[in-house]
mmCIF file of C-alpha atoms in Angstrom:
data_model
loop_
_atom_site.group_PDB
_atom_site.id
_atom_site.type_symbol
_atom_site.label_atom_id
_atom_site.label_comp_id
_atom_site.label_asym_id
_atom_site.label_seq_id
_atom_site.Cartn_x
_atom_site.Cartn_y
_atom_site.Cartn_z
ATOM 1 C CA ASN A 626 0.016 -0.031 -0.111
ATOM 2 C CA ALA A 627 1.465 3.349 -1.121
ATOM 3 C CA GLY A 628 -0.643 5.668 1.106
ATOM 4 C CA VAL A 629 0.859 9.094 0.962
ATOM 5 C CA THR A 630 3.900 9.612 -1.283
ATOM 6 C CA GLN A 631 6.026 12.595 -1.010
ATOM 7 C CA THR A 632 8.871 13.631 -3.571
ATOM 8 C CA PRO A 633 11.619 14.403 -3.460
ATOM 9 C CA LYS A 634 12.844 13.131 0.025
ATOM 10 C CA PHE A 635 15.823 15.722 0.235
ATOM 11 C CA GLN A 636 16.329 19.107 -1.790
ATOM 12 C CA VAL A 637 18.759 21.816 -1.543
ATOM 13 C CA LEU A 638 17.782 25.172 -3.031
ATOM 14 C CA LYS A 639 19.461 28.615 -3.549
ATOM 15 C CA THR A 640 17.842 31.664 -2.164
ATOM 16 C CA GLY A 641 15.514 32.811 -4.863
ATOM 17 C CA GLN A 642 14.753 29.671 -6.544
ATOM 18 C CA SER A 643 11.325 28.072 -6.878
ATOM 19 C CA MET A 644 10.396 24.596 -6.650
ATOM 20 C CA THR A 645 7.474 22.299 -6.146
ATOM 21 C CA LEU A 646 7.094 19.549 -3.522
ATOM 22 C CA GLN A 647 4.972 16.677 -4.728
ATOM 23 C CA CYS A 648 2.344 14.868 -2.852
ATOM 24 C CA ALA A 649 0.222 12.065 -3.909
ATOM 25 C CA GLN A 650 -2.382 9.780 -2.102
ATOM 26 C CA ASP A 651 -3.994 6.593 -3.457
ATOM 27 C CA MET A 652 -6.780 6.201 -0.569
ATOM 28 C CA ASN A 653 -9.348 8.480 -2.344
ATOM 29 C CA HIS A 654 -9.148 10.911 0.677
ATOM 30 C CA GLU A 655 -11.072 14.330 0.559
ATOM 31 C CA TYR A 656 -8.825 16.211 2.995
ATOM 32 C CA MET A 657 -5.255 17.014 2.259
ATOM 33 C CA SER A 658 -2.758 19.296 4.181
ATOM 34 C CA TRP A 659 0.784 20.428 4.254
ATOM 35 C CA TYR A 660 2.809 21.051 7.366
ATOM 36 C CA ARG A 661 6.246 22.221 8.210
ATOM 37 C CA GLN A 662 8.217 20.759 11.127
ATOM 38 C CA ASP A 663 11.030 22.766 12.835
ATOM 39 C CA PRO A 664 13.018 21.860 15.892
ATOM 40 C CA GLY A 665 11.269 22.915 18.970
ATOM 41 C CA MET A 666 8.221 24.157 16.939
ATOM 42 C CA GLY A 667 6.087 20.959 16.382
ATOM 43 C CA LEU A 668 4.030 20.670 13.148
ATOM 44 C CA ARG A 669 2.492 24.002 11.628
ATOM 45 C CA LEU A 670 -0.129 23.877 9.036
ATOM 46 C CA ILE A 671 0.711 25.710 5.839
ATOM 47 C CA HIS A 672 -2.281 25.042 3.522
ATOM 48 C CA TYR A 673 -5.091 22.538 3.272
ATOM 49 C CA SER A 674 -7.647 21.316 0.884
ATOM 50 C CA VAL A 675 -11.206 19.868 1.623
ATOM 51 C CA GLY A 676 -11.505 18.465 -2.053
ATOM 52 C CA ALA A 677 -10.496 19.113 -5.654
ATOM 53 C CA GLY A 678 -10.592 22.807 -6.396
ATOM 54 C CA ILE A 679 -10.864 23.879 -2.859
ATOM 55 C CA THR A 680 -7.770 25.244 -0.977
ATOM 56 C CA ASP A 681 -7.319 27.382 2.069
ATOM 57 C CA GLN A 682 -4.420 28.830 4.216
ATOM 58 C CA GLY A 683 -3.230 27.466 7.433
ATOM 59 C CA GLU A 684 -1.146 29.148 10.072
ATOM 60 C CA VAL A 685 1.989 29.909 8.075
ATOM 61 C CA PRO A 686 1.114 30.290 4.433
ATOM 62 C CA ASN A 687 3.400 33.018 3.394
ATOM 63 C CA GLY A 688 5.795 32.109 0.435
ATOM 64 C CA TYR A 689 3.746 28.936 -0.254
ATOM 65 C CA ASN A 690 1.101 28.191 -2.982
ATOM 66 C CA VAL A 691 -1.125 25.233 -3.355
ATOM 67 C CA SER A 692 -3.705 23.938 -5.856
ATOM 68 C CA ARG A 693 -5.699 20.824 -5.902
ATOM 69 C CA SER A 694 -6.870 19.871 -9.325
ATOM 70 C CA THR A 695 -7.386 16.117 -8.576
ATOM 71 C CA THR A 696 -8.198 14.274 -5.471
ATOM 72 C CA GLU A 697 -5.013 12.367 -5.543
ATOM 73 C CA ASP A 698 -2.507 15.138 -5.896
ATOM 74 C CA PHE A 699 -1.677 18.156 -3.733
ATOM 75 C CA PRO A 700 1.610 19.885 -4.668
ATOM 76 C CA LEU A 701 3.117 22.661 -2.618
ATOM 77 C CA ARG A 702 5.076 25.516 -4.449
ATOM 78 C CA LEU A 703 7.725 27.635 -2.940
ATOM 79 C CA LEU A 704 7.680 30.743 -5.092
ATOM 80 C CA SER A 705 11.105 32.260 -4.210
ATOM 81 C CA ALA A 706 12.950 30.251 -1.480
ATOM 82 C CA ALA A 707 14.308 31.841 1.584
ATOM 83 C CA PRO A 708 16.557 30.373 4.303
ATOM 84 C CA SER A 709 13.759 30.798 6.634
ATOM 85 C CA GLN A 710 11.948 27.959 4.610
ATOM 86 C CA THR A 711 14.597 25.425 5.503
ATOM 87 C CA SER A 712 12.477 22.810 7.285
ATOM 88 C CA VAL A 713 10.894 19.258 7.051
ATOM 89 C CA TYR A 714 7.869 19.323 5.063
ATOM 90 C CA PHE A 715 5.129 16.652 5.565
ATOM 91 C CA CYS A 716 1.869 16.135 3.421
ATOM 92 C CA ALA A 717 -1.011 14.517 5.067
ATOM 93 C CA SER A 718 -4.449 13.175 4.033
ATOM 94 C CA SER A 719 -7.571 12.157 5.867
ATOM 95 C CA TYR A 720 -10.634 10.177 4.717
ATOM 96 C CA SER A 721 -13.201 12.966 5.423
ATOM 97 C CA VAL A 722 -13.546 16.261 6.778
ATOM 98 C CA ALA A 723 -15.533 15.086 9.652
ATOM 99 C CA GLU A 724 -13.925 15.082 13.209
ATOM 100 C CA ALA A 725 -11.970 12.156 14.610
ATOM 101 C CA THR A 726 -10.468 10.932 11.508
ATOM 102 C CA GLU A 727 -6.882 9.793 11.297
ATOM 103 C CA ALA A 728 -4.337 11.719 9.331
ATOM 104 C CA PHE A 729 -1.910 9.686 7.151
ATOM 105 C CA PHE A 730 1.304 11.315 6.776
ATOM 106 C CA GLY A 731 4.013 11.010 3.909
ATOM 107 C CA GLN A 732 7.651 10.411 5.017
ATOM 108 C CA GLY A 733 8.617 14.061 4.517
ATOM 109 C CA THR A 734 10.719 16.316 2.359
ATOM 110 C CA ARG A 735 13.870 17.727 4.000
ATOM 111 C CA LEU A 736 14.370 21.053 2.367
ATOM 112 C CA THR A 737 17.569 23.243 2.876
ATOM 113 C CA VAL A 738 17.628 26.827 1.564
ATOM 114 C CA VAL A 739 21.121 28.367 1.190
ATOM 115 C CA THR B 340 -4.291 30.207 16.935
ATOM 116 C CA GLN B 341 -5.136 27.674 19.609
ATOM 117 C CA LEU B 342 -1.986 26.528 21.593
ATOM 118 C CA LEU B 343 -1.247 22.986 22.889
ATOM 119 C CA GLU B 344 1.524 22.909 25.531
ATOM 120 C CA GLN B 345 3.271 19.576 25.871
ATOM 121 C CA SER B 346 5.375 18.685 28.842
ATOM 122 C CA PRO B 347 8.043 17.728 29.248
ATOM 123 C CA GLN B 348 9.877 18.507 26.143
ATOM 124 C CA PHE B 349 12.473 15.832 26.686
ATOM 125 C CA LEU B 350 12.502 12.678 28.702
ATOM 126 C CA SER B 351 15.004 10.189 28.992
ATOM 127 C CA ILE B 352 14.353 7.031 31.202
ATOM 128 C CA GLN B 353 15.478 3.549 32.001
ATOM 129 C CA GLU B 354 13.945 0.529 30.718
ATOM 130 C CA GLY B 355 10.994 -0.591 32.950
ATOM 131 C CA GLU B 356 10.186 2.795 34.408
ATOM 132 C CA ASN B 357 6.830 4.527 34.127
ATOM 133 C CA LEU B 358 6.409 7.954 32.696
ATOM 134 C CA THR B 359 3.411 10.416 31.786
ATOM 135 C CA VAL B 360 3.382 13.071 29.146
ATOM 136 C CA TYR B 361 1.035 15.882 29.423
ATOM 137 C CA CYS B 362 -0.747 18.021 26.854
ATOM 138 C CA ASN B 363 -2.417 21.118 27.934
ATOM 139 C CA SER B 364 -4.544 23.890 26.440
ATOM 140 C CA SER B 365 -6.779 26.963 27.407
ATOM 141 C CA SER B 366 -8.939 25.849 24.384
ATOM 142 C CA VAL B 367 -11.524 23.155 24.125
ATOM 143 C CA PHE B 368 -11.095 20.622 21.539
ATOM 144 C CA SER B 369 -13.756 18.407 19.858
ATOM 145 C CA SER B 370 -11.350 15.487 19.909
ATOM 146 C CA LEU B 371 -7.623 15.080 20.695
ATOM 147 C CA GLN B 372 -5.209 12.709 18.695
ATOM 148 C CA TRP B 373 -1.611 11.275 19.925
ATOM 149 C CA TYR B 374 0.910 10.488 17.284
ATOM 150 C CA ARG B 375 4.260 8.878 17.439
ATOM 151 C CA GLN B 376 7.082 9.970 15.092
ATOM 152 C CA GLU B 377 10.301 8.155 14.475
ATOM 153 C CA PRO B 378 13.323 9.860 13.076
ATOM 154 C CA GLY B 379 13.110 10.212 9.185
ATOM 155 C CA GLU B 380 9.203 9.153 9.161
ATOM 156 C CA GLY B 381 5.964 10.822 9.318
ATOM 157 C CA PRO B 382 3.799 10.833 12.424
ATOM 158 C CA VAL B 383 1.661 7.868 12.974
ATOM 159 C CA LEU B 384 -1.511 7.877 14.777
ATOM 160 C CA LEU B 385 -1.801 6.075 18.177
ATOM 161 C CA VAL B 386 -5.264 6.959 19.331
ATOM 162 C CA THR B 387 -8.125 9.490 19.127
ATOM 163 C CA VAL B 388 -10.193 10.581 22.248
ATOM 164 C CA VAL B 389 -13.560 12.255 21.766
ATOM 165 C CA THR B 390 -15.332 12.299 24.976
ATOM 166 C CA GLY B 391 -14.450 14.367 28.082
ATOM 167 C CA GLY B 392 -13.052 12.029 30.679
ATOM 168 C CA GLU B 393 -12.511 9.136 28.217
ATOM 169 C CA VAL B 394 -9.665 6.755 28.980
ATOM 170 C CA LYS B 395 -8.157 4.476 26.268
ATOM 171 C CA LYS B 396 -5.647 1.796 26.675
ATOM 172 C CA LEU B 397 -3.261 0.507 23.814
ATOM 173 C CA LYS B 398 -1.270 -2.316 25.550
ATOM 174 C CA ARG B 399 1.109 -0.448 27.872
ATOM 175 C CA LEU B 400 -0.078 3.080 26.869
ATOM 176 C CA THR B 401 -2.925 4.739 28.423
ATOM 177 C CA PHE B 402 -4.343 7.876 27.075
ATOM 178 C CA GLN B 403 -6.907 10.171 28.935
ATOM 179 C CA PHE B 404 -8.779 13.020 27.852
ATOM 180 C CA GLY B 405 -9.764 15.716 30.461
ATOM 181 C CA ASP B 406 -13.307 16.195 31.453
ATOM 182 C CA ALA B 407 -13.224 19.762 30.135
ATOM 183 C CA ARG B 408 -11.575 18.440 26.864
ATOM 184 C CA LYS B 409 -8.890 20.832 27.305
ATOM 185 C CA ASP B 410 -6.061 18.603 28.234
ATOM 186 C CA SER B 411 -4.851 14.939 27.842
ATOM 187 C CA SER B 412 -2.141 12.668 29.224
ATOM 188 C CA LEU B 413 -0.233 9.783 28.057
ATOM 189 C CA HIS B 414 1.077 7.200 30.390
ATOM 190 C CA ILE B 415 3.461 4.392 29.516
ATOM 191 C CA THR B 416 3.929 1.563 31.942
ATOM 192 C CA ALA B 417 7.231 -0.306 32.065
ATOM 193 C CA ALA B 418 8.841 1.591 29.167
ATOM 194 C CA GLN B 419 10.689 -0.428 26.472
ATOM 195 C CA PRO B 420 13.640 0.799 24.153
ATOM 196 C CA GLY B 421 10.881 0.542 21.348
ATOM 197 C CA ASP B 422 8.862 3.289 22.816
ATOM 198 C CA THR B 423 11.595 5.583 22.049
ATOM 199 C CA GLY B 424 10.296 8.411 19.586
ATOM 200 C CA LEU B 425 8.798 11.838 19.365
ATOM 201 C CA TYR B 426 5.014 11.865 20.920
ATOM 202 C CA LEU B 427 2.843 14.642 19.546
ATOM 203 C CA CYS B 428 -0.491 15.651 20.843
ATOM 204 C CA ALA B 429 -2.995 17.232 18.236
ATOM 205 C CA GLY B 430 -6.195 18.939 18.999
ATOM 206 C CA LEU B 431 -9.168 18.994 16.419
ATOM 207 C CA THR B 432 -11.157 22.120 16.307
ATOM 208 C CA ALA B 433 -13.717 23.314 13.515
ATOM 209 C CA TYR B 434 -12.061 25.928 11.119
ATOM 210 C CA SER B 435 -14.261 28.369 9.370
ATOM 211 C CA GLY B 436 -11.945 28.949 6.484
ATOM 212 C CA ALA B 437 -13.349 26.207 4.377
ATOM 213 C CA GLY B 438 -15.867 24.763 6.614
ATOM 214 C CA SER B 439 -13.422 21.976 7.685
ATOM 215 C CA TYR B 440 -11.428 21.122 10.689
ATOM 216 C CA GLN B 441 -8.041 21.864 11.532
ATOM 217 C CA LEU B 442 -5.437 19.715 13.674
ATOM 218 C CA THR B 443 -3.255 21.889 15.987
ATOM 219 C CA PHE B 444 -0.108 19.958 16.959
ATOM 220 C CA GLY B 445 1.783 20.498 20.208
ATOM 221 C CA LYS B 446 5.512 20.734 20.075
ATOM 222 C CA GLY B 447 6.186 17.311 20.914
ATOM 223 C CA THR B 448 7.921 15.057 23.676
ATOM 224 C CA LYS B 449 11.028 13.384 22.775
ATOM 225 C CA LEU B 450 11.289 10.143 24.713
ATOM 226 C CA SER B 451 14.474 8.102 25.097
ATOM 227 C CA VAL B 452 14.357 4.685 26.691
ATOM 228 C CA ILE B 453 17.815 3.523 27.653
ATOM 229 C CA PRO B 454 18.101 -0.431 27.811
#
C-alpha cells in the first residue's frame, strides 16, 4: 500500500529559486494538508484542501502556494525560496472532513535553502 | 491560533520505568489525537479520544482526555526501548476557512528509553 507519497525526499535550493514539492495519495481521501516541522516548533499547518478545487490557508502560508486539481495530488510550491523556509515538510491526508479521522502522513521532504 | 502545550519537552528514562506526558490547552477541542514519530518518518496515529473523561488503553499505553476536553495525558507503563520516539498531541477544532476542521499540534515530547 502506497498511502501518501512525497517527492523528493531531500532538496537543496539557493535563495530565490522556486520549486514544487509533490504529494500524492491513493486512498481517495478528501482532506489533504501540508505542514512544516521545525526543531522545537512542532508541526505547523501551511495550506489545506477539503477537496479538488478547494484550498485554504493555514497558520503559516506566506511564501507558499497550493492547488488541488485532482483528488490524488496536492503539490506545494515555493515561489522564491528563503533560508527561513529550511524545514522538513510533511503532507497528510484524511478520509473525510469530519472530526476524529486519522491523518496519514508522508515520509517528509527535507528542504535546505542556502 | 489555539495552543497546545506539551510537557516535558525531553524525557530520558531507563527501561522498565513508568512515565507520563502531558498535553494542555486553554481551548476546548472536539477531539484529541496522539501521534508517534520516529526519525526520518512521518507521524503515525496512536489513538483518538473524543469524550471528556475518556480513557483508552493500547497495550502499555494509557491515554486520558480531560473532563473539560482541554487537556490530555499519555502514560506508559514499563517503558521499552521500542517506545523511543517523538510523541505529539494534536487537537481537532472546527475551522471556518473552508468549513472544515484543523489539527493543531503540540511541540512534542522526545522520549528516549535506555536499555
